[in-house]
Short mmCIF file of C-alpha atoms in Angstrom, two decimals:
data_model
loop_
_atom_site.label_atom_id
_atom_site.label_comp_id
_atom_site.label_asym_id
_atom_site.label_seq_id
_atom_site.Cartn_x
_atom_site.Cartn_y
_atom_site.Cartn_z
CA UNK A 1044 -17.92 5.51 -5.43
CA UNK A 1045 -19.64 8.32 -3.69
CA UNK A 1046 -19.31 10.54 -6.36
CA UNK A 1047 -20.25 8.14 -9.10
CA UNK A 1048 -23.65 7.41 -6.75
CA UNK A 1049 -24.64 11.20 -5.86
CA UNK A 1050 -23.97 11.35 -9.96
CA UNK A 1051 -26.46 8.34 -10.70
CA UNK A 1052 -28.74 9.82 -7.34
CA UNK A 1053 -28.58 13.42 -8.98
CA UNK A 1054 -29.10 11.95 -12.61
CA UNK A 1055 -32.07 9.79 -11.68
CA UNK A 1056 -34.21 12.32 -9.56
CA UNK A 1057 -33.73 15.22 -12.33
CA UNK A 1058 -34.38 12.76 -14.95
CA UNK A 1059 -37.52 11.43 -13.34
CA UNK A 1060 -38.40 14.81 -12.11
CA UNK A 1061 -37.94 15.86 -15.53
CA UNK A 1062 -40.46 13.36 -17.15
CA UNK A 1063 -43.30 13.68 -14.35
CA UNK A 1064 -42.83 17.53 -14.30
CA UNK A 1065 -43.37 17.74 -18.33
CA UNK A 1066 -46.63 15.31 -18.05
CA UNK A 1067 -48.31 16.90 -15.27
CA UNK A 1068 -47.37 19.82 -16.78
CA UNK A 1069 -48.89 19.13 -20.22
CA UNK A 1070 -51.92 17.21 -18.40
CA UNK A 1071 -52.34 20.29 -16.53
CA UNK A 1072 -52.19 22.86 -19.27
CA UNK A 1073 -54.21 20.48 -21.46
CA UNK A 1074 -57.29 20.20 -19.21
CA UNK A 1075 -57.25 23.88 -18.46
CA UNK A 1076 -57.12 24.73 -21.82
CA UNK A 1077 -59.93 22.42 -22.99
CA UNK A 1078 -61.96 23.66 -20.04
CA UNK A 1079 -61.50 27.30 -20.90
CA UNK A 1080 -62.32 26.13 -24.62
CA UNK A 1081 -65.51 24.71 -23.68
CA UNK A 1082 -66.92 27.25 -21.50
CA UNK A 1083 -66.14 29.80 -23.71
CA UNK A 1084 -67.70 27.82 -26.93
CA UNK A 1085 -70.87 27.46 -24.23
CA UNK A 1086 -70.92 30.98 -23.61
CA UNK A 1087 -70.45 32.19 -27.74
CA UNK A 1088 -73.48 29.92 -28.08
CA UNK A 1089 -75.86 31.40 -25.91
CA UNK A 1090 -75.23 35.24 -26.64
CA UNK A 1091 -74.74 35.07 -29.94
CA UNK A 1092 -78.42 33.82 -31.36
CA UNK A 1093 -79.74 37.22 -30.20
CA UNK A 1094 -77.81 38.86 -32.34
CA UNK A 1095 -78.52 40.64 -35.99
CA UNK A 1096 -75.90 40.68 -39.18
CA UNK A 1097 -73.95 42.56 -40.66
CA UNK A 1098 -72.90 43.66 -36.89
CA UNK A 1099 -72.02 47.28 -35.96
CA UNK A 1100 -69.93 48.65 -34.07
CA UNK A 1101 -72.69 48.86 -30.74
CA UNK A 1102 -73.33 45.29 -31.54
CA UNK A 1103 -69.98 43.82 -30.89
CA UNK A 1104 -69.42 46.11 -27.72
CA UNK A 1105 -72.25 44.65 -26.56
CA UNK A 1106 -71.21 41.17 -27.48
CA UNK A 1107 -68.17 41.48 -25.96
CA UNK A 1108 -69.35 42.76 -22.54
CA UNK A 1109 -72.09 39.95 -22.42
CA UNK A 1110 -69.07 37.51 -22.99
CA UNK A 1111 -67.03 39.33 -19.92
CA UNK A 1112 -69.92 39.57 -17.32
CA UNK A 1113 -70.00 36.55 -15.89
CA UNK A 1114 -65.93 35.71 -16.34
CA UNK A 1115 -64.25 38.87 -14.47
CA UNK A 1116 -62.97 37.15 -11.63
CA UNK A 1117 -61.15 34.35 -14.13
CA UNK A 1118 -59.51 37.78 -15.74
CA UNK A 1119 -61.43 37.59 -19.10
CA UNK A 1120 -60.80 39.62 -22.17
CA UNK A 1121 -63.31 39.40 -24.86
CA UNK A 1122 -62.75 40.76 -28.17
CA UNK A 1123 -65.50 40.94 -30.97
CA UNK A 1124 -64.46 41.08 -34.53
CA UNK A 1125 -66.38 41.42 -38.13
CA UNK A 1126 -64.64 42.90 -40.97
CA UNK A 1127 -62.80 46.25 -39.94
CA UNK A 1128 -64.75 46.36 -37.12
CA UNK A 1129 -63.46 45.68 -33.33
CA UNK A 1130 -64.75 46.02 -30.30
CA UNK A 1131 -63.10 44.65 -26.83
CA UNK A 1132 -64.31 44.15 -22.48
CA UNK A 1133 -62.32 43.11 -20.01
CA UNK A 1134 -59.38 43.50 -17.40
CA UNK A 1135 -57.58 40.87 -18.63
CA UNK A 1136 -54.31 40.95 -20.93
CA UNK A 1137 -54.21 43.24 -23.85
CA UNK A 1138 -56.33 42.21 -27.04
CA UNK A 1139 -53.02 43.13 -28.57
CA UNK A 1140 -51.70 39.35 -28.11
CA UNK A 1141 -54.56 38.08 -30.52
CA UNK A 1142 -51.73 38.05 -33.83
CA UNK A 1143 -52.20 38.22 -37.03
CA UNK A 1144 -51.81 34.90 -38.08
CA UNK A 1145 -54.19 33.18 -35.26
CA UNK A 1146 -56.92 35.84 -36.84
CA UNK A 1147 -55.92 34.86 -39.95
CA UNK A 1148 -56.77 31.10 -39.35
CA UNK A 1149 -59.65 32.21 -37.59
CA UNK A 1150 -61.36 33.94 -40.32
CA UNK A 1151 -60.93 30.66 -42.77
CA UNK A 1152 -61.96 27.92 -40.39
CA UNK A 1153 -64.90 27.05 -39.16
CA UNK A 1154 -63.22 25.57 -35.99
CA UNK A 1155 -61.68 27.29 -32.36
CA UNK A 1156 -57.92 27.88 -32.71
CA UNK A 1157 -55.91 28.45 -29.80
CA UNK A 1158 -52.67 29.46 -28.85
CA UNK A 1159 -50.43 29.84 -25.85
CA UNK A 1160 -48.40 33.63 -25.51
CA UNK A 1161 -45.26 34.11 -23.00
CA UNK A 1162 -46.76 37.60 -22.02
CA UNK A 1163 -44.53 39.86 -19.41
CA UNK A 1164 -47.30 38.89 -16.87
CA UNK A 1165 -46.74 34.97 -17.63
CA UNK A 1166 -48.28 32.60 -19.98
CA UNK A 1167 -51.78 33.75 -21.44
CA UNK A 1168 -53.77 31.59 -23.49
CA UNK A 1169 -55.47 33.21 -26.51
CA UNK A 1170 -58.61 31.05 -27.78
CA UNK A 1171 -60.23 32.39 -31.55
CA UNK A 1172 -63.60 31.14 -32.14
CA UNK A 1173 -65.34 31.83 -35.76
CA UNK A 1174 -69.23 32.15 -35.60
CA UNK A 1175 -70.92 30.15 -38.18
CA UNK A 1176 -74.39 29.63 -38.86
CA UNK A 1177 -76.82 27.50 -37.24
CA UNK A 1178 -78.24 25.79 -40.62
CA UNK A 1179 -74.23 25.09 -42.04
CA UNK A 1180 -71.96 24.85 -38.84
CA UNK A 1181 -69.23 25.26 -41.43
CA UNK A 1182 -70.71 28.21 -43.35
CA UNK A 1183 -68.46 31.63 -41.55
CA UNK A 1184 -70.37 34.64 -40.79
CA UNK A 1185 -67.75 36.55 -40.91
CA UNK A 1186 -68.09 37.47 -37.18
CA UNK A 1187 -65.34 36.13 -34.61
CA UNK A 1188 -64.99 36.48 -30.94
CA UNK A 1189 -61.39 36.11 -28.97
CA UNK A 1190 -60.88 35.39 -25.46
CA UNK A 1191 -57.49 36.14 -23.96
CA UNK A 1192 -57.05 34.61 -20.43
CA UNK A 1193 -54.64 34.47 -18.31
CA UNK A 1194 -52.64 30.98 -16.71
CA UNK A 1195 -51.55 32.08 -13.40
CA UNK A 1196 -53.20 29.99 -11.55
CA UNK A 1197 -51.80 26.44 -13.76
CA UNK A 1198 -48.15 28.64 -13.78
CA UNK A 1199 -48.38 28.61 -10.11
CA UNK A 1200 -49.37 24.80 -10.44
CA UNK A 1201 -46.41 23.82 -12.17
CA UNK A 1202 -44.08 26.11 -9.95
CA UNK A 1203 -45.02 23.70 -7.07
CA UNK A 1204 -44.15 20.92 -9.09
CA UNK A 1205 -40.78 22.15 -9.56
CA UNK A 1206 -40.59 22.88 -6.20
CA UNK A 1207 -41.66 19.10 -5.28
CA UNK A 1208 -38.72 17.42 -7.56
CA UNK A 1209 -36.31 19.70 -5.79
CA UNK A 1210 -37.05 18.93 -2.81
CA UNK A 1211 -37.52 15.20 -3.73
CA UNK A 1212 -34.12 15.30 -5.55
CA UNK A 1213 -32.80 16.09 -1.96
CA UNK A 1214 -33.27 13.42 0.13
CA UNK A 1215 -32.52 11.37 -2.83
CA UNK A 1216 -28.76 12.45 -3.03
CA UNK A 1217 -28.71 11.98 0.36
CA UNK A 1218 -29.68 8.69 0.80
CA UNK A 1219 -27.26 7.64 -2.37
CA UNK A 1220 -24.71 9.25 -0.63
CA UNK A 1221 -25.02 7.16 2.91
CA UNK A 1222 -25.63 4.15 0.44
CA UNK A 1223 -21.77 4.86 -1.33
CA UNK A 1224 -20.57 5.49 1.90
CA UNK A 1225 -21.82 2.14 3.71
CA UNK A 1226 -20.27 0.60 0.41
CA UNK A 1227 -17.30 1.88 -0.04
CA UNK A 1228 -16.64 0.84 3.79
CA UNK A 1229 -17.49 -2.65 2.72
CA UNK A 1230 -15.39 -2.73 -0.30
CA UNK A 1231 -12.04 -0.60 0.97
CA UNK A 1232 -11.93 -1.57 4.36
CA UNK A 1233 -10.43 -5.04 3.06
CA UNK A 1234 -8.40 -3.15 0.68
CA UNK A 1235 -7.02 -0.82 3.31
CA UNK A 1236 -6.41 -4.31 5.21
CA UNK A 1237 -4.36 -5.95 2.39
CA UNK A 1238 -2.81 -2.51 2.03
CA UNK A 1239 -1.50 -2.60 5.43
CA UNK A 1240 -0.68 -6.41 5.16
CA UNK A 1241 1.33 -5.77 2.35
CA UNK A 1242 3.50 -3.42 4.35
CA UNK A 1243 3.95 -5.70 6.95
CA UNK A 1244 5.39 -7.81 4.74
CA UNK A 1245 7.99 -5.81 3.05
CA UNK A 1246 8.70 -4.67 6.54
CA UNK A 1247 9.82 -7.92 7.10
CA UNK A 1248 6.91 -9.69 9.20
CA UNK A 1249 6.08 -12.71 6.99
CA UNK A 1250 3.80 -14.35 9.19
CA UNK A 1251 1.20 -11.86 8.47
CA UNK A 1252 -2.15 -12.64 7.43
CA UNK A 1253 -5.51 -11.64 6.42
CA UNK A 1254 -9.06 -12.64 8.09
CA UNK A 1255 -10.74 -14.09 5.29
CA UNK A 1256 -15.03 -13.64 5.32
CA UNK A 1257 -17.89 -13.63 3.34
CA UNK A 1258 -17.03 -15.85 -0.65
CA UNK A 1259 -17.16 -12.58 -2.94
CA UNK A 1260 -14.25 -11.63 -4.79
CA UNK A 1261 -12.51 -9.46 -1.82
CA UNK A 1262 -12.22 -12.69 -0.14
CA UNK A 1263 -10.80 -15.07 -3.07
CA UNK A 1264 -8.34 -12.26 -2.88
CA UNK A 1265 -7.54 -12.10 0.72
CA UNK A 1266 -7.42 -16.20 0.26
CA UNK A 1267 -5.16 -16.10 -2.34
CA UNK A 1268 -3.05 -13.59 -0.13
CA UNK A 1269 -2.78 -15.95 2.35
CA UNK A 1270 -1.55 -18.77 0.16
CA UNK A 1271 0.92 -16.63 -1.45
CA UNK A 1272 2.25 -15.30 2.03
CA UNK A 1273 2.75 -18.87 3.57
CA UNK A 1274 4.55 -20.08 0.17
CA UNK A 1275 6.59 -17.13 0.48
CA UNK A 1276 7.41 -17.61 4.27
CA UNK A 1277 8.58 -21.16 3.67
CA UNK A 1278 10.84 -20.13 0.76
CA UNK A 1279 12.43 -17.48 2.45
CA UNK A 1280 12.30 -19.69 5.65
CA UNK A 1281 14.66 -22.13 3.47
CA UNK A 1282 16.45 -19.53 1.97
CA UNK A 1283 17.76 -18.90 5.30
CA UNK A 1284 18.57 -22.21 6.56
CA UNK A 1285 20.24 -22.92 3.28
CA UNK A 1286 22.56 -19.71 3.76
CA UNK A 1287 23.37 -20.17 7.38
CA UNK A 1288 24.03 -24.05 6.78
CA UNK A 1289 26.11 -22.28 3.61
CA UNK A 1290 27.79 -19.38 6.13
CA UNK A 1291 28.77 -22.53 9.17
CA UNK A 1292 29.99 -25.00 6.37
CA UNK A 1293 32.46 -21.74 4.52
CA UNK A 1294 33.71 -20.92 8.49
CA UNK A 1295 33.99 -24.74 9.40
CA UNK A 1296 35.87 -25.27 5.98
CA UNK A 1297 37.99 -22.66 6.58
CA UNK A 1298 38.98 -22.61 10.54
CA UNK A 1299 39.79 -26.18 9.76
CA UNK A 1300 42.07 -25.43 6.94
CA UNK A 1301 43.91 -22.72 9.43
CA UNK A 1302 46.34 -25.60 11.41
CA UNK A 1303 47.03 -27.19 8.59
CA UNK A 1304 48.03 -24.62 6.22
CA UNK A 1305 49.98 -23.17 9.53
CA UNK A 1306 52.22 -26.06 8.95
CA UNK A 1307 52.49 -26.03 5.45
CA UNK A 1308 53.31 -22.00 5.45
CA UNK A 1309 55.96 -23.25 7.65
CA UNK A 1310 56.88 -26.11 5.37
CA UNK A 1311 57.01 -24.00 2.18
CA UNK A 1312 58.66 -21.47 4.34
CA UNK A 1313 62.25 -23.23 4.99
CA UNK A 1314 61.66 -24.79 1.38
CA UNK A 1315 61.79 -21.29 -0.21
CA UNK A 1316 65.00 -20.50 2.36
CA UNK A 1317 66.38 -23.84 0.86
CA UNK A 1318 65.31 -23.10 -2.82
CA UNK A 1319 68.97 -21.79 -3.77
CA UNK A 1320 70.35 -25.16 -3.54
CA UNK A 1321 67.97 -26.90 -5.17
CA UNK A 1322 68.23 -27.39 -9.25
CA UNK A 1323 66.17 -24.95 -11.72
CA UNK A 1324 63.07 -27.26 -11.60
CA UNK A 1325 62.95 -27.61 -7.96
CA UNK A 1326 63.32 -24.36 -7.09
CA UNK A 1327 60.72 -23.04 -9.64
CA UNK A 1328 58.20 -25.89 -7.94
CA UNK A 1329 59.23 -25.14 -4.45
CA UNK A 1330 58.30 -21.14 -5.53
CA UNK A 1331 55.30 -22.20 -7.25
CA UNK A 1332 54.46 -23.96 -3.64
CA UNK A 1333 55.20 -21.54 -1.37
CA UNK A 1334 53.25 -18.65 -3.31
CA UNK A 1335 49.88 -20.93 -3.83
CA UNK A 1336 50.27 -21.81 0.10
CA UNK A 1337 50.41 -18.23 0.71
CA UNK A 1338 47.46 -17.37 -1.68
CA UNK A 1339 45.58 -19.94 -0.09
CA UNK A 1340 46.49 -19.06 3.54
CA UNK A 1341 45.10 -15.32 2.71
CA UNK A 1342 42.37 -16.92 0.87
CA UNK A 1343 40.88 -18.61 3.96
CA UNK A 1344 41.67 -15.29 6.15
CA UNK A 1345 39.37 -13.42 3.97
CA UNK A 1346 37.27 -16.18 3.86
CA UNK A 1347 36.69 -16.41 7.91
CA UNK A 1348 36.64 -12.45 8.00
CA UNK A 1349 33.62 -12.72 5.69
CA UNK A 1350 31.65 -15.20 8.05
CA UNK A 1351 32.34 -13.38 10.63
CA UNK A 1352 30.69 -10.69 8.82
CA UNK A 1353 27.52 -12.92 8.02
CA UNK A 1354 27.12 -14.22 11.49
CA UNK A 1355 27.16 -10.66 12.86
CA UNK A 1356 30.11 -11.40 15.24
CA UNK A 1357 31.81 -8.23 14.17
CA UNK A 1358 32.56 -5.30 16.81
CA UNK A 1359 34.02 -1.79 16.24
CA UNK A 1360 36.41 -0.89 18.70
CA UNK A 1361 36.53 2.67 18.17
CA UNK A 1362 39.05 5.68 18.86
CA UNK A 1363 38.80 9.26 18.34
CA UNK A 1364 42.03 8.98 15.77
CA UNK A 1365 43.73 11.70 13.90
CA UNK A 1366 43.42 9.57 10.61
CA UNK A 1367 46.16 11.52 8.38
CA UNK A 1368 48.67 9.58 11.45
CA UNK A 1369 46.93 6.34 10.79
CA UNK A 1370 47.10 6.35 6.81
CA UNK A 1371 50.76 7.09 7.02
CA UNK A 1372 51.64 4.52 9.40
CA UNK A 1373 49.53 1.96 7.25
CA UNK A 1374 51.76 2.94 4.19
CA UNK A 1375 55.22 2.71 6.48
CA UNK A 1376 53.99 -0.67 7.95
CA UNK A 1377 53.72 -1.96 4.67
CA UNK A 1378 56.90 -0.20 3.19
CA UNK A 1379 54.41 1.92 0.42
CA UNK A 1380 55.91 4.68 2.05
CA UNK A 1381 58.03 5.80 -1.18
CA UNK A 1382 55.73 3.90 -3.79
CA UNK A 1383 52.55 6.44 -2.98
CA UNK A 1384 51.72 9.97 -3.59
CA UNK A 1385 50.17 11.82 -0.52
CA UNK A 1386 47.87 14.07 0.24
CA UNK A 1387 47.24 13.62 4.17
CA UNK A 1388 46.51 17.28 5.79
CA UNK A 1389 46.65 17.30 9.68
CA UNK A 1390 43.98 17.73 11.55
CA UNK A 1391 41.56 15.57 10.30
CA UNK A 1392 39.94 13.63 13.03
CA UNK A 1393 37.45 10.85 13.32
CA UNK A 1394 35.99 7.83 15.31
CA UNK A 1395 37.10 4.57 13.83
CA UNK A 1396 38.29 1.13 14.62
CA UNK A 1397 42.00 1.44 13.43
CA UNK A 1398 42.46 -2.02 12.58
CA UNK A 1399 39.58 -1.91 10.13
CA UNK A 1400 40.78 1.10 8.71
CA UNK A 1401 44.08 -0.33 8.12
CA UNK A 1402 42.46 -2.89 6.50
CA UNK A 1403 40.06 -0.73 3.98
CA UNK A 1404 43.51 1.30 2.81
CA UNK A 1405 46.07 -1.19 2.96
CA UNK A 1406 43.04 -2.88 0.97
CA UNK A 1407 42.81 -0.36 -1.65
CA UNK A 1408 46.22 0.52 -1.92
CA UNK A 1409 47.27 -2.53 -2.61
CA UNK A 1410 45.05 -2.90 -5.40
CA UNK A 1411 45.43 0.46 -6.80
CA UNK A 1412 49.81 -1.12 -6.96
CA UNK A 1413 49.13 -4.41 -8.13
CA UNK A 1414 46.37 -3.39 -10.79
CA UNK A 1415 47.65 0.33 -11.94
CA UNK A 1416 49.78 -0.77 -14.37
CA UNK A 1417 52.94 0.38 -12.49
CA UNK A 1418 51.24 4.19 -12.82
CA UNK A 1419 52.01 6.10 -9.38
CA UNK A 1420 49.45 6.17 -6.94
CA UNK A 1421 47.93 9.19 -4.91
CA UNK A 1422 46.23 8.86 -1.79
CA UNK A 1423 44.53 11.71 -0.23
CA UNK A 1424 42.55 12.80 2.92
CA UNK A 1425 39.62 15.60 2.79
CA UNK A 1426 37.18 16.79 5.39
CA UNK A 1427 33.70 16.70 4.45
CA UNK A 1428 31.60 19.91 4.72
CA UNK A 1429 30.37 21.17 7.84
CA UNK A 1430 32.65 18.53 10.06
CA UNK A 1431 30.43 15.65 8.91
CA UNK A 1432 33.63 13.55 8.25
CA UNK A 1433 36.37 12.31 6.38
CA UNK A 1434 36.66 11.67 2.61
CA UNK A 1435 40.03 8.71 2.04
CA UNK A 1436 40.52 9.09 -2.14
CA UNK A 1437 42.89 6.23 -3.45
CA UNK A 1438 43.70 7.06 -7.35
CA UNK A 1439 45.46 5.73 -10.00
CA UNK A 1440 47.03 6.34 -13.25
CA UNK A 1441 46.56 2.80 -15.00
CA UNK A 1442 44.21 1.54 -17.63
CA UNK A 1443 40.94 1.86 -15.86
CA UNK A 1444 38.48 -0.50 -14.67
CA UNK A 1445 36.26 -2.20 -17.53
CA UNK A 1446 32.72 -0.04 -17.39
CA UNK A 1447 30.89 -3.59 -17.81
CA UNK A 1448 32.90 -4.26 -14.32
CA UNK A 1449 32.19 -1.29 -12.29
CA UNK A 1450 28.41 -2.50 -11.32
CA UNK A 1451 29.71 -5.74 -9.61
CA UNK A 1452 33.38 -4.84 -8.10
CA UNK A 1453 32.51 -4.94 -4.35
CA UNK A 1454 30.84 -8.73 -4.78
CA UNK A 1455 32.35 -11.79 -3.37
CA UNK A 1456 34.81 -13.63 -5.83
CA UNK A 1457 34.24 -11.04 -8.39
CA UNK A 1458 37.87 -9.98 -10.73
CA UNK A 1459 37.39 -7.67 -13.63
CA UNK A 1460 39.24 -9.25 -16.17
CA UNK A 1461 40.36 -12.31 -17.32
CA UNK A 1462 43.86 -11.66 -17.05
CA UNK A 1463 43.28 -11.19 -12.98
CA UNK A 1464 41.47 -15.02 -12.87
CA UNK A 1465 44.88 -16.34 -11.82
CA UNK A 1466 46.24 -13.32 -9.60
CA UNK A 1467 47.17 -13.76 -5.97
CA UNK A 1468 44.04 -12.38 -5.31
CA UNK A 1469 41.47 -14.03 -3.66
CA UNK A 1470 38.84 -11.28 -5.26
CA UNK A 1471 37.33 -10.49 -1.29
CA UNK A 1472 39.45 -7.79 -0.92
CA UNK A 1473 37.12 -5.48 -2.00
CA UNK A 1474 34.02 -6.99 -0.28
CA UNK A 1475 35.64 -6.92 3.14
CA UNK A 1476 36.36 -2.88 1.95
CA UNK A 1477 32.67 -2.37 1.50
CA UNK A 1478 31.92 -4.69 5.12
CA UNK A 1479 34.36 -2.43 6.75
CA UNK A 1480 33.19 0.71 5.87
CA UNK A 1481 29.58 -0.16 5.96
CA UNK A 1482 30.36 -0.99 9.56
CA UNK A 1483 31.66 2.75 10.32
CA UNK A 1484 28.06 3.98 8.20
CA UNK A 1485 30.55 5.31 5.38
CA UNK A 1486 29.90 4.46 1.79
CA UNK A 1487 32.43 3.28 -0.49
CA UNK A 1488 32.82 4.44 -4.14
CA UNK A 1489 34.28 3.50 -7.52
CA UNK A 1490 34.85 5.18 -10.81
CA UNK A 1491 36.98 5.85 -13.28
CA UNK A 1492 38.82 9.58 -13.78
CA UNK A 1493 37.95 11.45 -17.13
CA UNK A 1494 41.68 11.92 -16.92
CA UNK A 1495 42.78 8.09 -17.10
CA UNK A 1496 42.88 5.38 -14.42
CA UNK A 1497 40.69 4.30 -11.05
CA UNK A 1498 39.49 5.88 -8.26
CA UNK A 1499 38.28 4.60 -4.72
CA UNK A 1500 36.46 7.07 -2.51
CA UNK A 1501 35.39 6.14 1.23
CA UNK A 1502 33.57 8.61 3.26
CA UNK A 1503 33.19 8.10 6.76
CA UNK A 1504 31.19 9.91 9.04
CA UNK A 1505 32.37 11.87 12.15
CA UNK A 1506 31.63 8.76 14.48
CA UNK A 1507 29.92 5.50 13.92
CA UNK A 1508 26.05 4.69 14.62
CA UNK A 1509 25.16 3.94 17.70
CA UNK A 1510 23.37 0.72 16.21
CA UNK A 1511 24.45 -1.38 13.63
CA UNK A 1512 23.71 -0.81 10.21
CA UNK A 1513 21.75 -2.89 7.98
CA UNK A 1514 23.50 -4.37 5.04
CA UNK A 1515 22.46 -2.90 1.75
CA UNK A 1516 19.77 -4.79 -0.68
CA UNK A 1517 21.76 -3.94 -3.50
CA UNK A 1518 26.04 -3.10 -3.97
CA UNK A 1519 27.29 -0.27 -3.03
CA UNK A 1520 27.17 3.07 -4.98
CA UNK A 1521 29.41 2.98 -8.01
CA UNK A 1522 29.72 6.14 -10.21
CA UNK A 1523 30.42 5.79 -14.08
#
């Protein structure tokens, strides 16, 4: 805005400048010109009558210097002219600026001609005047006077009239200038105020809002603003009751499922020590029984480890831990012990909560043997550059994860594949992985090897934040 009004400012005063300069200019110039014009027609008339024809060469000196006598002080030059014959008085410019084709018109027409010459002293004007006879003003006696007379004084004239418009084209720019300024305040300081309202809001402060004044546009906009804030406060206002009344009913649902289930794991327990005795259909039903119970059992133990997640209730009880120790004795509790390739160098030490870490290997593990297609698995330990960490790599040798499946594979309930719709699993495995390691400020990878078959990276840092880390907008990073 302030350059687009010192343009307009800048524009305007040269353009007007422009158009005043060239009239007074031409007004100037023009009244000189015809004043000159006159006075010099005034004095041809009164010298001239004394005079005899054909003139001689005495005769037009002498016209000449009667022309100059009274005109030195203007700078008159007077030139006399009949046939070959010249004759010239005067300080002014030299008679050579009288050219050939003003004499030429001179000599035919019974009128002045004039002409202005750029002359290395300045402008000059150059004024022909034929003399005619007194009984036929348009009968030429062949004789012709010239005066040649400087313009310094109308070039100084129109010097000061540049002079004015620059210094009028000044102040001009200047005052357009505190004018864009004073406006541009007025029109961005309620943009910078949105501006900053706007970050307020994706920082999380929905109750923000804008003083709305004046009824131009800036305010419809800081209205509308408004409106759009509120709606957007009570929508994410009910977004959040509606997930915590979701988050109590799923922990309710599920610590209220606990005794029960207790009972019928115990049930299904001496039913499945029984199942030998029973018939072929009775013992396939009883097994059918006892794994569902089971699946369900571990489905609402995931289930209430999730709330907890939700509600915030979880802690990290750390330990400085040398973790190739812990990975082993998470394979040995489990009896993997002979089942997985290892790669677990000493040495490698880190602060973590060893129950959770038991939980984000056995985790993975387990996967990597139920879903690898029977293909061994490797599990290896690496320390990240510069004693940032610890990199856990759990790798198979199986088919691969679906690449359509690799975006979602850490969300809640999520099973690539059809065929896994009816496993044991309860498909939160993988979520509580991510929850885990998110806790410890670790990421959590997937991809599949160029080679054939899965792999699971978790990097953990050298110790846990000090405050608790936010859970990620979108899933965690998965690599093609």
């Amino acid at each position: 805005m302030v350059l687009a009004f010192a343009l307009v400012a800048v524009v305007s005063a040269l353009g007007t400048g422009a158009l005043t300069f060239r009239e007074a200019r031409n007004g100037v110039l023009q009244r000189s010109q015809d004043s000159v014009v006159d006075q010099f027609r005034d004095e041809v008339g009164q010298v001239v009558p004394g005079l005899v024809t054909p003139a001689d060469q005495a005769t037009l000196q002498e016209l000449a210097s009667r022309l100059v006598s009274g005109h030195r002080a203007q700078g008159w030059r007077v030139v006399a002219a009949y046939g070959r014959l010249r004759a010239d008085a005067g300080s002014g410019p030299a008679p050579g600026l009288v050219g050939r084709e003003l004499r030429g018109r001179v000599e035919t027409r019974s009128v002045a001609v004039f002409q202005r010459v750029r002359a290395r002293g300045g402008t000059v004007l150059v004024i022909g005047l034929p003399v005619t006879y007194a009984s036929d003003p348009h009968a030429l006696s062949g004789l012709s006077v010239y005066l040649i007379v400087p313009q310094s004084g109308e070039e100084a004239y129109v010097a000061a009239l540049v002079s004015a418009v620059e210094r009028a084209a000044l102040p001009a720019l200047g005052l357009a200038v505190l004018l864009a300024l004073l406006l541009a305040r007025g029109v961005l300081r309620p943009v910078r105020e949105l501006r900053r309202a706007q970050r307020r809001m994706a920082d999380g402060d929905l109750g923000t809002r804008l003083k709305v004044q004046g009824s131009d546009e800036l305010a419809d906009l800081a209205g509308a603003f408004n409106e759009t804030a509120a709606a957007l406060e009570k929508s994410v206002a009910e977004l959040r009751r509606m997930e915590a009344r979701a988050r109590r009913f799923a922990a309710d649902v599920s610590h209220e499922l606990r005794t029960p289930l207790a009972a019928m794991t115990a049930v299904t327990d001496v039913l499945a020590d029984e199942a030998p005795r029973f018939d072929k259909d009775t013992a396939d039903a009883v097994r059918l029984v006892t794994e569902e119970t089971m699946r369900l059992a571990r489905l609402v133990d995931d289930l209430m480890e999730i709330s907890r997640f939700d509600a915030g209730a979880i802690a990290l009880h750390t330990d400085d831990l040398d973790l190739a120790e812990s990975l082993r004795r998470t394979l040995s509790t489990r009896g993997w012990t002979g089942r997985v390739e290892t790669e677990l160098p000493a040495g490698v030490r880190a602060r973590v909560d060893p129950r959770r870490l038991d939980v984000v290997v056995a985790n993975l593990v387990g996967n990597a043997l139920k879903h690898g297609g029977g293909a061994p698995v490797r599990l290896a330990l690496r320390p990240l550059p510069s004693g940032r960490g610890a990199e856990i790599e759990v790798s198979d040798r199986g088919p691969g994860i679906p690449e359509a499946a690799l975006p979602h594979l850490f969300e809640r309930f999520f099973k690539a594949g059809a065929a896994r719709t009816r496993s044991e699993s309860s498909g939160l495995g993988l979520a509580i992985v991510r929850e885990n390691v998110r806790l410890h400020g670790g990421v959590v990878t997937a991809a599949n090897r160029a080679e054939g078959g899965a792999v699971f990276t978790v990097r953990l840092p050298k110790r846990p934040p000090r405050v608790p880390v936010e859970r990620p907008a979108a899933g965690p990073e998965v690599r093609p």
